[in-house]
PDB file of C-alpha atoms and ligand atoms in Angstrom:
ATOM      1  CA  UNK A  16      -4.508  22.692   4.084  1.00  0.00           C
ATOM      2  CA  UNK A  17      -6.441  22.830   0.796  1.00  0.00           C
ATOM      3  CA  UNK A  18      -6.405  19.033  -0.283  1.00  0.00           C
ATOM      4  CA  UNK A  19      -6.603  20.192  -3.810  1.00  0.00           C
ATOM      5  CA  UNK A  20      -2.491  21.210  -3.256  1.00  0.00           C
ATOM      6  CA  UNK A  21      -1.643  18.468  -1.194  1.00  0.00           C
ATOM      7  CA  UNK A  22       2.317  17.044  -2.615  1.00  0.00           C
ATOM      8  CA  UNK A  23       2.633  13.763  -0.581  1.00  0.00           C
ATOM      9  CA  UNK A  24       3.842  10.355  -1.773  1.00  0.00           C
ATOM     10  CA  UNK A  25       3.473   7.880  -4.101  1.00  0.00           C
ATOM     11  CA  UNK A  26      -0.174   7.106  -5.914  1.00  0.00           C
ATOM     12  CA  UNK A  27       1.738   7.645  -9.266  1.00  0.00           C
ATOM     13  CA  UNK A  28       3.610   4.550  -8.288  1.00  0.00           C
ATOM     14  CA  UNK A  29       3.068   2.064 -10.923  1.00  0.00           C
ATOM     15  CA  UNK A  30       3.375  -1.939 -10.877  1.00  0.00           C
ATOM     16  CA  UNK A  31       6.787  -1.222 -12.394  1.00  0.00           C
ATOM     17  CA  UNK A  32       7.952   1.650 -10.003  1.00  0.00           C
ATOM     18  CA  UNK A  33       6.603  -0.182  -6.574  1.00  0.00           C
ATOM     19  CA  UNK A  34       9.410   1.771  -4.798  1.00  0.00           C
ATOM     20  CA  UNK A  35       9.043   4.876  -6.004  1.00  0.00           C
ATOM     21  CA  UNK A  36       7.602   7.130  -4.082  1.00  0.00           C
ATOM     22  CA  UNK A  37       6.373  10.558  -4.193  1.00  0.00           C
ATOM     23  CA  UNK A  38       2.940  12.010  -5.327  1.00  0.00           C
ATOM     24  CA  UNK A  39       0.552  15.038  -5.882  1.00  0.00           C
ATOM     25  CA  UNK A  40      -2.934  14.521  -3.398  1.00  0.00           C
ATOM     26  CA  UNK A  41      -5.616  15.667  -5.547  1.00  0.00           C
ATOM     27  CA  UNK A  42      -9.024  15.485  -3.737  1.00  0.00           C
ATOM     28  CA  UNK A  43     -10.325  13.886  -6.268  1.00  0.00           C
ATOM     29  CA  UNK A  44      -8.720  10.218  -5.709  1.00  0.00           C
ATOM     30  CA  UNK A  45      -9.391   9.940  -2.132  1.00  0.00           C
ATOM     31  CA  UNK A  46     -12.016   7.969  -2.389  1.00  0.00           C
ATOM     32  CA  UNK A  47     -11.074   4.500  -1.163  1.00  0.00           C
ATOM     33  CA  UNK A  48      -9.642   2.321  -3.883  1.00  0.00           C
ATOM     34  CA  UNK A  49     -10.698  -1.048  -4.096  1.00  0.00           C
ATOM     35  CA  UNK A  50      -8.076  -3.568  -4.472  1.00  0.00           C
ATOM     36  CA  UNK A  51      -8.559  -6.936  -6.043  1.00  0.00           C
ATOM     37  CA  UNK A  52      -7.705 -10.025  -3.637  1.00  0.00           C
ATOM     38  CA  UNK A  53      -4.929 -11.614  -5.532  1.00  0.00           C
ATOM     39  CA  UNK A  54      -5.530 -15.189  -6.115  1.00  0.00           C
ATOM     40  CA  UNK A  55      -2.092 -16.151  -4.968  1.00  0.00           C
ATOM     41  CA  UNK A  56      -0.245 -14.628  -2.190  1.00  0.00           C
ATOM     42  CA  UNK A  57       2.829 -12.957  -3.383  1.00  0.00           C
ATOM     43  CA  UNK A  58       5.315 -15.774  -2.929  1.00  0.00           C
ATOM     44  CA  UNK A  59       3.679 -18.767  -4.250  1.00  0.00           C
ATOM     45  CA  UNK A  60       2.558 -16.346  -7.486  1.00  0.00           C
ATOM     46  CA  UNK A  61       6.269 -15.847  -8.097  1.00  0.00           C
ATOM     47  CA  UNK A  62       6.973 -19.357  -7.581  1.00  0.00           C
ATOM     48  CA  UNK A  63       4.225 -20.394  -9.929  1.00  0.00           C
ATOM     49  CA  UNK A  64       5.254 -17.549 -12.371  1.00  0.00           C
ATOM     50  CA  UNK A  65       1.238 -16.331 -11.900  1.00  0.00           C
ATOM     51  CA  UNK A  66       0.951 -12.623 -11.362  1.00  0.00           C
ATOM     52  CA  UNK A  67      -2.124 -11.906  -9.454  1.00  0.00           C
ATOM     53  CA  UNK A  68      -4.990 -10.272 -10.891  1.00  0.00           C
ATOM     54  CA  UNK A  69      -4.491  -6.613  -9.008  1.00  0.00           C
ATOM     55  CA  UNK A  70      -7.096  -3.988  -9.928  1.00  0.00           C
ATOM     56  CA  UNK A  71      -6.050  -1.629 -12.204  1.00  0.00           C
ATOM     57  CA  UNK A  72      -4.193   1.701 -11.480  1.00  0.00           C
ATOM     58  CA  UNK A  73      -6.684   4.656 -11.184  1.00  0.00           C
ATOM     59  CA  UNK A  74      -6.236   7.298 -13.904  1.00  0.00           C
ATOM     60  CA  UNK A  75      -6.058  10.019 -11.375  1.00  0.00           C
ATOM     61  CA  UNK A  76      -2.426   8.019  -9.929  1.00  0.00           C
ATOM     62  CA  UNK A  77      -0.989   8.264 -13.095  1.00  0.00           C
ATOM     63  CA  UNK A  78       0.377  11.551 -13.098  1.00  0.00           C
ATOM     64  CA  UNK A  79       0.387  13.912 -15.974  1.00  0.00           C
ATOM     65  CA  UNK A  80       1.694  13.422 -19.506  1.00  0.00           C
ATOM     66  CA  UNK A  81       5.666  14.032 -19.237  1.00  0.00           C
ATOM     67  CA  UNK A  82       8.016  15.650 -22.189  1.00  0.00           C
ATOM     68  CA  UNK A  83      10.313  14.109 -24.490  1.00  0.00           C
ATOM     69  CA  UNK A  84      12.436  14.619 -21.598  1.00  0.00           C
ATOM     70  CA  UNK A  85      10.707  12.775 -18.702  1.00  0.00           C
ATOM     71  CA  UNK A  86       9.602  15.264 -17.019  1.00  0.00           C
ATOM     72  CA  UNK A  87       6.451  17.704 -16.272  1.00  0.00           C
ATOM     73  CA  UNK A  88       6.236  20.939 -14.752  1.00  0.00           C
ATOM     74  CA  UNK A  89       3.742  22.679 -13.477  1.00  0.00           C
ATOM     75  CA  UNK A  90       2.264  25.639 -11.340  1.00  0.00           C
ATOM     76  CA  UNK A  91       0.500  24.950  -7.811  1.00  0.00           C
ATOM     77  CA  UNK A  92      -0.539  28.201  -7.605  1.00  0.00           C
ATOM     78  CA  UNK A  93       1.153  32.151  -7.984  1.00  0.00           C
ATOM     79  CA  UNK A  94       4.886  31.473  -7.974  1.00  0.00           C
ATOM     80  CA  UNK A  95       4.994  27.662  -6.341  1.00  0.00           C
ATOM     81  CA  UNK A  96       5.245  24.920  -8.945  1.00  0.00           C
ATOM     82  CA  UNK A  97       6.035  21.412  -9.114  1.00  0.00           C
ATOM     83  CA  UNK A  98       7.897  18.951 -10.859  1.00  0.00           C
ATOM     84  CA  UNK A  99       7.251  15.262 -11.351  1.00  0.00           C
ATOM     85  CA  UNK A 100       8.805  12.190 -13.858  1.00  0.00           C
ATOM     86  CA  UNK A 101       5.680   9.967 -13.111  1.00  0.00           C
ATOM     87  CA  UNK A 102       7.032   8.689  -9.615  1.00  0.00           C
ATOM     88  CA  UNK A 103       8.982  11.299  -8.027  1.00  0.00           C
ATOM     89  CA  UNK A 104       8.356  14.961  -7.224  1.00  0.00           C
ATOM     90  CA  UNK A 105       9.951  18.282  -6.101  1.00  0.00           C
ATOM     91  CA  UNK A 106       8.169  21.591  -5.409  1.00  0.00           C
ATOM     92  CA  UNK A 107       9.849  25.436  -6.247  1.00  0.00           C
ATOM     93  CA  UNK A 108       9.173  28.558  -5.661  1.00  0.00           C
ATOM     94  CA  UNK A 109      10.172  31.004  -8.125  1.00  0.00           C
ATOM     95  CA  UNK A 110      11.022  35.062  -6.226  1.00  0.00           C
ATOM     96  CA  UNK A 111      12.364  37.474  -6.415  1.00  0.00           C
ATOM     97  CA  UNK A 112      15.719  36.751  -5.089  1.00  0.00           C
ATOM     98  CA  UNK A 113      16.438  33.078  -6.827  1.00  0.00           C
ATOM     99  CA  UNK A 114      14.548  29.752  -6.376  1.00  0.00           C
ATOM    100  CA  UNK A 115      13.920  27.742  -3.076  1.00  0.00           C
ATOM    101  CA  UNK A 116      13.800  24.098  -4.154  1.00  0.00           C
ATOM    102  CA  UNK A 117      11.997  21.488  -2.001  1.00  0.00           C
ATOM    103  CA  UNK A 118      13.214  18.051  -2.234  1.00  0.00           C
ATOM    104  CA  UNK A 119      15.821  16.891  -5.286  1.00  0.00           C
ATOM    105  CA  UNK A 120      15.079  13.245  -6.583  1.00  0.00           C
ATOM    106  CA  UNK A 121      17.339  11.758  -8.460  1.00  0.00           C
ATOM    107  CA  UNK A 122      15.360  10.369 -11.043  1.00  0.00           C
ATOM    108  CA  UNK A 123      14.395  14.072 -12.025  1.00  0.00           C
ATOM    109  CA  UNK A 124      17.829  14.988 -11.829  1.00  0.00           C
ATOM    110  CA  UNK A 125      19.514  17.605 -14.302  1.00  0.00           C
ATOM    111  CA  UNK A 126      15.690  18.397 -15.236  1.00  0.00           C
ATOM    112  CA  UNK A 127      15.255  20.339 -11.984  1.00  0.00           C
ATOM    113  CA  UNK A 128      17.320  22.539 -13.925  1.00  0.00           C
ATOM    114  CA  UNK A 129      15.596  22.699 -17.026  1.00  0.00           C
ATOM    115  CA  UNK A 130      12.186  22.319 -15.637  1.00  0.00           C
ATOM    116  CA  UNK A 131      13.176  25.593 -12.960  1.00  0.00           C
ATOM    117  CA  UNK A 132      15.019  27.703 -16.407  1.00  0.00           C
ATOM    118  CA  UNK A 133      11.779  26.456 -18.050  1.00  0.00           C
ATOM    119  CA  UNK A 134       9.250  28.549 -15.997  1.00  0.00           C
ATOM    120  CA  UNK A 135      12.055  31.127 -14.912  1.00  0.00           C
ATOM    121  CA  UNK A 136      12.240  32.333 -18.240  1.00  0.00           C
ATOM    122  CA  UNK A 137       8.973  32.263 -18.634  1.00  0.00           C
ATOM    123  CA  UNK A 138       8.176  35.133 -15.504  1.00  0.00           C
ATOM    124  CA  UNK A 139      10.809  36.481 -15.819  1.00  0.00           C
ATOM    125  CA  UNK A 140      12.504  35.611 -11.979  1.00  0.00           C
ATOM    126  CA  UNK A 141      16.196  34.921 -11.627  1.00  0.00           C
ATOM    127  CA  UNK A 142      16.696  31.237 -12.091  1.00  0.00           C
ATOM    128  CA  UNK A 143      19.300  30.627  -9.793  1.00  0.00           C
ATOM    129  CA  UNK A 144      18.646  28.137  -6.886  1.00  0.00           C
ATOM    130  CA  UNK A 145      19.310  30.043  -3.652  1.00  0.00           C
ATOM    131  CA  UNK A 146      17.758  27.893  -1.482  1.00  0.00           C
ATOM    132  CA  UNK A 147      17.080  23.944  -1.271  1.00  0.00           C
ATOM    133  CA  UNK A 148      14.846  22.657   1.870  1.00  0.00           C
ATOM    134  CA  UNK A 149      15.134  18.591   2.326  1.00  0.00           C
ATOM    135  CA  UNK A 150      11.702  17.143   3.412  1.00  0.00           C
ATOM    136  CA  UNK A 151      14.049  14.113   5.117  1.00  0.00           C
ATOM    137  CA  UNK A 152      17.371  12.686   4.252  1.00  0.00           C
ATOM    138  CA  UNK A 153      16.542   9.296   1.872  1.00  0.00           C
ATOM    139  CA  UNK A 154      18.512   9.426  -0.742  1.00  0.00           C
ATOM    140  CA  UNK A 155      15.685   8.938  -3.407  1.00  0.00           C
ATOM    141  CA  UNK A 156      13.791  12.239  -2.927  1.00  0.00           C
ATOM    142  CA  UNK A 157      18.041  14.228  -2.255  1.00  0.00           C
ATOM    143  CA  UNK A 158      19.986  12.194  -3.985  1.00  0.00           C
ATOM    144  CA  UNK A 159      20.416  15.094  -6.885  1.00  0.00           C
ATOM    145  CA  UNK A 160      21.259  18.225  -4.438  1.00  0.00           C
ATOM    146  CA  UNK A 161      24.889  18.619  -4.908  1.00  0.00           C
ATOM    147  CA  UNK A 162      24.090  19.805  -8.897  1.00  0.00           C
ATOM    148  CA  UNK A 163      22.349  23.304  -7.240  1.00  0.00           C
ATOM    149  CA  UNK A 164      26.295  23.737  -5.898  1.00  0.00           C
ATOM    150  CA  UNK A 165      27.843  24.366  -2.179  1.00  0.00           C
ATOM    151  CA  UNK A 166      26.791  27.616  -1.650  1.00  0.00           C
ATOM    152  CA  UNK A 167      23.442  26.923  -1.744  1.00  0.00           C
ATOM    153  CA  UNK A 168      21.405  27.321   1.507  1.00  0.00           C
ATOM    154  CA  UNK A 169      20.518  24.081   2.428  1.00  0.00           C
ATOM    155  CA  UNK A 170      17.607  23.432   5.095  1.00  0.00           C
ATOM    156  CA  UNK A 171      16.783  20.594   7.062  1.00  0.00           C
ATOM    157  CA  UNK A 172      15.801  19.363  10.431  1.00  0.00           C
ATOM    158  CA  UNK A 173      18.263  18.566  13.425  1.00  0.00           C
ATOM    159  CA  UNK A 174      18.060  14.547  12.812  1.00  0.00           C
ATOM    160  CA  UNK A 175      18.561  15.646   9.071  1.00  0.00           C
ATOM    161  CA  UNK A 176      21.714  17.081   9.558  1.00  0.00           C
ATOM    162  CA  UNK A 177      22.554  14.443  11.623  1.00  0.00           C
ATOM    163  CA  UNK A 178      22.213  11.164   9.651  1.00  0.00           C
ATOM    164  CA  UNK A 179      23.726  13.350   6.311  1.00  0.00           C
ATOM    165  CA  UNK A 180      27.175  13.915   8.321  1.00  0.00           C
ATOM    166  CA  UNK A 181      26.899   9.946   9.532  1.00  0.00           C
ATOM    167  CA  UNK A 182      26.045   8.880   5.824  1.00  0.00           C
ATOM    168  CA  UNK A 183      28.935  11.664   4.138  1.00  0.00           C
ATOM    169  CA  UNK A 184      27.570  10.722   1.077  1.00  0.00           C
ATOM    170  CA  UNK A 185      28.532  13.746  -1.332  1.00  0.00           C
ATOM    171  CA  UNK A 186      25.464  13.798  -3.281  1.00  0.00           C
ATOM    172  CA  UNK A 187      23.448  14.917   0.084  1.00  0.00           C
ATOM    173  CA  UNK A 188      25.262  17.681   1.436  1.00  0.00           C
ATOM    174  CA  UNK A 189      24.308  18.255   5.153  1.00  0.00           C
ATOM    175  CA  UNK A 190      22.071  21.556   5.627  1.00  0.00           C
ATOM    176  CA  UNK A 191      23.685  24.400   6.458  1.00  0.00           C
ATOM    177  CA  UNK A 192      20.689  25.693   8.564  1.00  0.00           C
ATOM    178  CA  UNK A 193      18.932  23.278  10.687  1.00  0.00           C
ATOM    179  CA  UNK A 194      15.794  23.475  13.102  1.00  0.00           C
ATOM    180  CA  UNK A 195      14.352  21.469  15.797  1.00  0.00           C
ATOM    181  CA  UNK A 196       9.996  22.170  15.788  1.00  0.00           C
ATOM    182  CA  UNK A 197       9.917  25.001  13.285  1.00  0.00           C
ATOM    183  CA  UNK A 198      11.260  27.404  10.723  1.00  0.00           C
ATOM    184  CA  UNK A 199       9.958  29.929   8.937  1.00  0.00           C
ATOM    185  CA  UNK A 200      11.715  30.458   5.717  1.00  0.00           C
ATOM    186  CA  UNK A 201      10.919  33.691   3.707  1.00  0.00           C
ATOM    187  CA  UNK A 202      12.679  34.409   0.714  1.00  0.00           C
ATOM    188  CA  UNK A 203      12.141  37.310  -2.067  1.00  0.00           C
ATOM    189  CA  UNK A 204       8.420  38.022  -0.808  1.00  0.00           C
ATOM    190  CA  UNK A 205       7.845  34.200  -0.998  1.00  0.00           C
ATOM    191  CA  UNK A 206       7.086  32.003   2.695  1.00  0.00           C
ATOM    192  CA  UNK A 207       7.622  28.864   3.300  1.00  0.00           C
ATOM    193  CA  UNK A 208       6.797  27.011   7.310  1.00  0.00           C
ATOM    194  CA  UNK A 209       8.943  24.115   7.959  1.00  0.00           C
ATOM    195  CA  UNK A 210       7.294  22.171  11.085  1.00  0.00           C
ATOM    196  CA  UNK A 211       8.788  18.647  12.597  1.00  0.00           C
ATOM    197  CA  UNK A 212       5.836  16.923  14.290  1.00  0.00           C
ATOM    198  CA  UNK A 213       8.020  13.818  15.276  1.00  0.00           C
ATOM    199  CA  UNK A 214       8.447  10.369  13.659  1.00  0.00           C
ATOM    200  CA  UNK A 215       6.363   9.016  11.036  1.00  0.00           C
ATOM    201  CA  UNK A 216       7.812   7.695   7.626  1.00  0.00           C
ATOM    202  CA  UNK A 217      11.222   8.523   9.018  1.00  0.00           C
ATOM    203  CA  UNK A 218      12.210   9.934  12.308  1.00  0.00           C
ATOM    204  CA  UNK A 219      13.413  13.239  10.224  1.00  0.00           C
ATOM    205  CA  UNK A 220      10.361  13.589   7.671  1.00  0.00           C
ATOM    206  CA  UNK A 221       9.133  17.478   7.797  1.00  0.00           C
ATOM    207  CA  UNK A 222       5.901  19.284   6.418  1.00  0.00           C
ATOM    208  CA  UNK A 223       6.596  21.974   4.119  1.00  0.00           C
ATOM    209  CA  UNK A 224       3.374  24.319   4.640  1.00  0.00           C
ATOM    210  CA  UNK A 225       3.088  27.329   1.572  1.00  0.00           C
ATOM    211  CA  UNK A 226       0.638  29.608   3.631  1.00  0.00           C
ATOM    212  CA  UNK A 227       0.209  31.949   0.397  1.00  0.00           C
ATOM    213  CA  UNK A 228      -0.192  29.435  -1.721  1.00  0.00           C
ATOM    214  CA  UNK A 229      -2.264  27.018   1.071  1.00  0.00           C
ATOM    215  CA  UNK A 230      -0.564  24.284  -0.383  1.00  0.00           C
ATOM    216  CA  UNK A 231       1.188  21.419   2.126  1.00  0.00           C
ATOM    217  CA  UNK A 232       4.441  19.130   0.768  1.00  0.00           C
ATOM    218  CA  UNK A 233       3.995  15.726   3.085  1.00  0.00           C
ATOM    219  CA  UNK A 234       6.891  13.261   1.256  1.00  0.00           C
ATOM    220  CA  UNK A 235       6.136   9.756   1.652  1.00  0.00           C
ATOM    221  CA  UNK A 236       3.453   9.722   3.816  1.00  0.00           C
ATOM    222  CA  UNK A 237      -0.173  10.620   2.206  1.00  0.00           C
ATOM    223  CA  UNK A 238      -1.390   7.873  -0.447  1.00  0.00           C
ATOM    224  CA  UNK A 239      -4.974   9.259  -1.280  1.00  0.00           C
ATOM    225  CA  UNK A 240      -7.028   6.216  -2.838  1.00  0.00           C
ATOM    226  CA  UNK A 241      -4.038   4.258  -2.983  1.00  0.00           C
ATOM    227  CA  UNK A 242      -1.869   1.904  -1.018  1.00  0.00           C
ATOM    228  CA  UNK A 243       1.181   2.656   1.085  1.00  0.00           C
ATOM    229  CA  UNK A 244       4.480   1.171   0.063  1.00  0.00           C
ATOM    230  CA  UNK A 245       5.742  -2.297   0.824  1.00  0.00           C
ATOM    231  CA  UNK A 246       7.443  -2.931   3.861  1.00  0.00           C
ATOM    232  CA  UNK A 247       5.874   0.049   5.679  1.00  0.00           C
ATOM    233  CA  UNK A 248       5.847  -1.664   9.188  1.00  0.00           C
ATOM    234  CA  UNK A 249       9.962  -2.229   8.659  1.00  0.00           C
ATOM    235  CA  UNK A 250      11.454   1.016   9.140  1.00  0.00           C
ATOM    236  CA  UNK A 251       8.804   3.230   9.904  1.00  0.00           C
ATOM    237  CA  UNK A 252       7.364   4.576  13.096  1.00  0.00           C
ATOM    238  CA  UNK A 253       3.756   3.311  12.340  1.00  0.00           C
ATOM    239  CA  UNK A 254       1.786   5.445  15.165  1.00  0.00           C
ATOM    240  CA  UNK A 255       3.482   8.608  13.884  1.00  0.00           C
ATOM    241  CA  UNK A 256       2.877   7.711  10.635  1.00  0.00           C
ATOM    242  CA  UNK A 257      -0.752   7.214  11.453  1.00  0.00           C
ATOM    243  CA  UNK A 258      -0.937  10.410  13.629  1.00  0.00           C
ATOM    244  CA  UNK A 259       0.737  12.222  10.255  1.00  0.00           C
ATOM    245  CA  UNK A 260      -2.400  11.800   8.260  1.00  0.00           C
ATOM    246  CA  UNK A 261      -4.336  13.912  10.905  1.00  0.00           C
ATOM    247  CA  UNK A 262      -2.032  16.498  11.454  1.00  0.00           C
ATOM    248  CA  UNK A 263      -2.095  16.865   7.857  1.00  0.00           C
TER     249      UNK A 263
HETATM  250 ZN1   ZN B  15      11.777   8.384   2.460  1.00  0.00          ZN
END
């Protein structure tokens, strides 16, 4: 894995977007971040209406500068790019047979669309989304995947497939192809490896590995020189989640 191309979870988080999570590993913030001691512990500050006195957010967790829009697009690397509205993120590769989409947050929304016709247009590839991979079923990061249609190839693990027929919600359409350990998905000259190394944030999170373009999608998981989520310990399998980092 080159850290530089690391797409993990949620150091653009802000104070106002605590839940949010998704985020772009750069090498450059993974140096530990020091956090102020709050002065108050979190209850008796919002009993005593005193906020307390966090260090700042680094500039590196902030994300890029988004459009008029809300969003910003970018390229990894060759024909994988990535999309982002300051707390959520999706990855696409552009080939030559149509787009394979990883991930659809809601919050970006219609501007997967716009962001995908955006650098489409721009290379020329058809702009159609063929393919859409879910990294793991929350809602947050698939919540948008019914706008790419039903005959979309959608990919996701075993357990995947599972809780999305349990939860029949009709914004996360069950994958139509599912794996167990691993997939290799190659589309239009493009490869992506799907792997399932067991529990960690959920018990169906996946990495998405882009050998050509040695970059690694790890959703909600990696939080270089920043903090995990809240509530971590509740619903996640905290060994796996551990064990995540180094198999990362
Ligand atoms: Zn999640």
């Amino acid at each position: 894995m080159n850290a530089d191309r690391a797409t993990g979870s949620d150091a653009t988080a802000s104070t106002t977007h605590s839940s949010r999570r998704t985020f772009l590993a750069r090498a450059a913030v993974t140096s530990a971040l020091p956090l102020a001691a709050g002065l108050l512990g979190a209850g008796e500050a919002r009993a005593s209406g005193v906020l307390p006195d966090y260090a700042p957010i680094p500039e590196a967790s902030k994300g890029p500068a988004l459009n008029d829009r809300g969003y910003f697009v970018g390229r990894i690397d060759g024909d994988l790019h990535w999309v982002t509205d300051s707390s959520y993120q999706a990855m696409f590769l552009t080939t030559r047979q149509g787009v394979v989409l990883v991930d659809a947050p809601p919050t970006i929304g219609h501007n997967l669309l716009r962001a995908i016709e955006e650098v489409t247009r721009a290379n020329g590839r058809p702009r159609k989304v063929t393919h859409l991979v879910y990294s793991h079923s929350h809602a947050d990061h698939i919540g948008a995947a019914s706008i790419f249609g039903r005959d979309v190839v959608r990919i996701g693990h075993t357990e995947t497939a599972r809780f999305l027929r349990r939860d029949a919600d009709p914004n996360r359409p069950a994958p139509t192809l599912t794996f167990d350990d691993h997939h290799v998905l190659e589309v239009g000259g493009e490869r992506l490896e799907l792997a399932y190394h067991g529990p960690n944030h959920s018990p169906d999170n996946i990495f998405v590995y882009a050998p050509q373009q040695q970059t690694l999608m790890v959703v909600d998981v990696l939080y270089p020189g920043w903090v995990p989520f809240k509530n971590l310990a509740v619903s996640q399998d905290i060994p796996g989640w551990l064990r995540a980092h180094g198999i990362a």
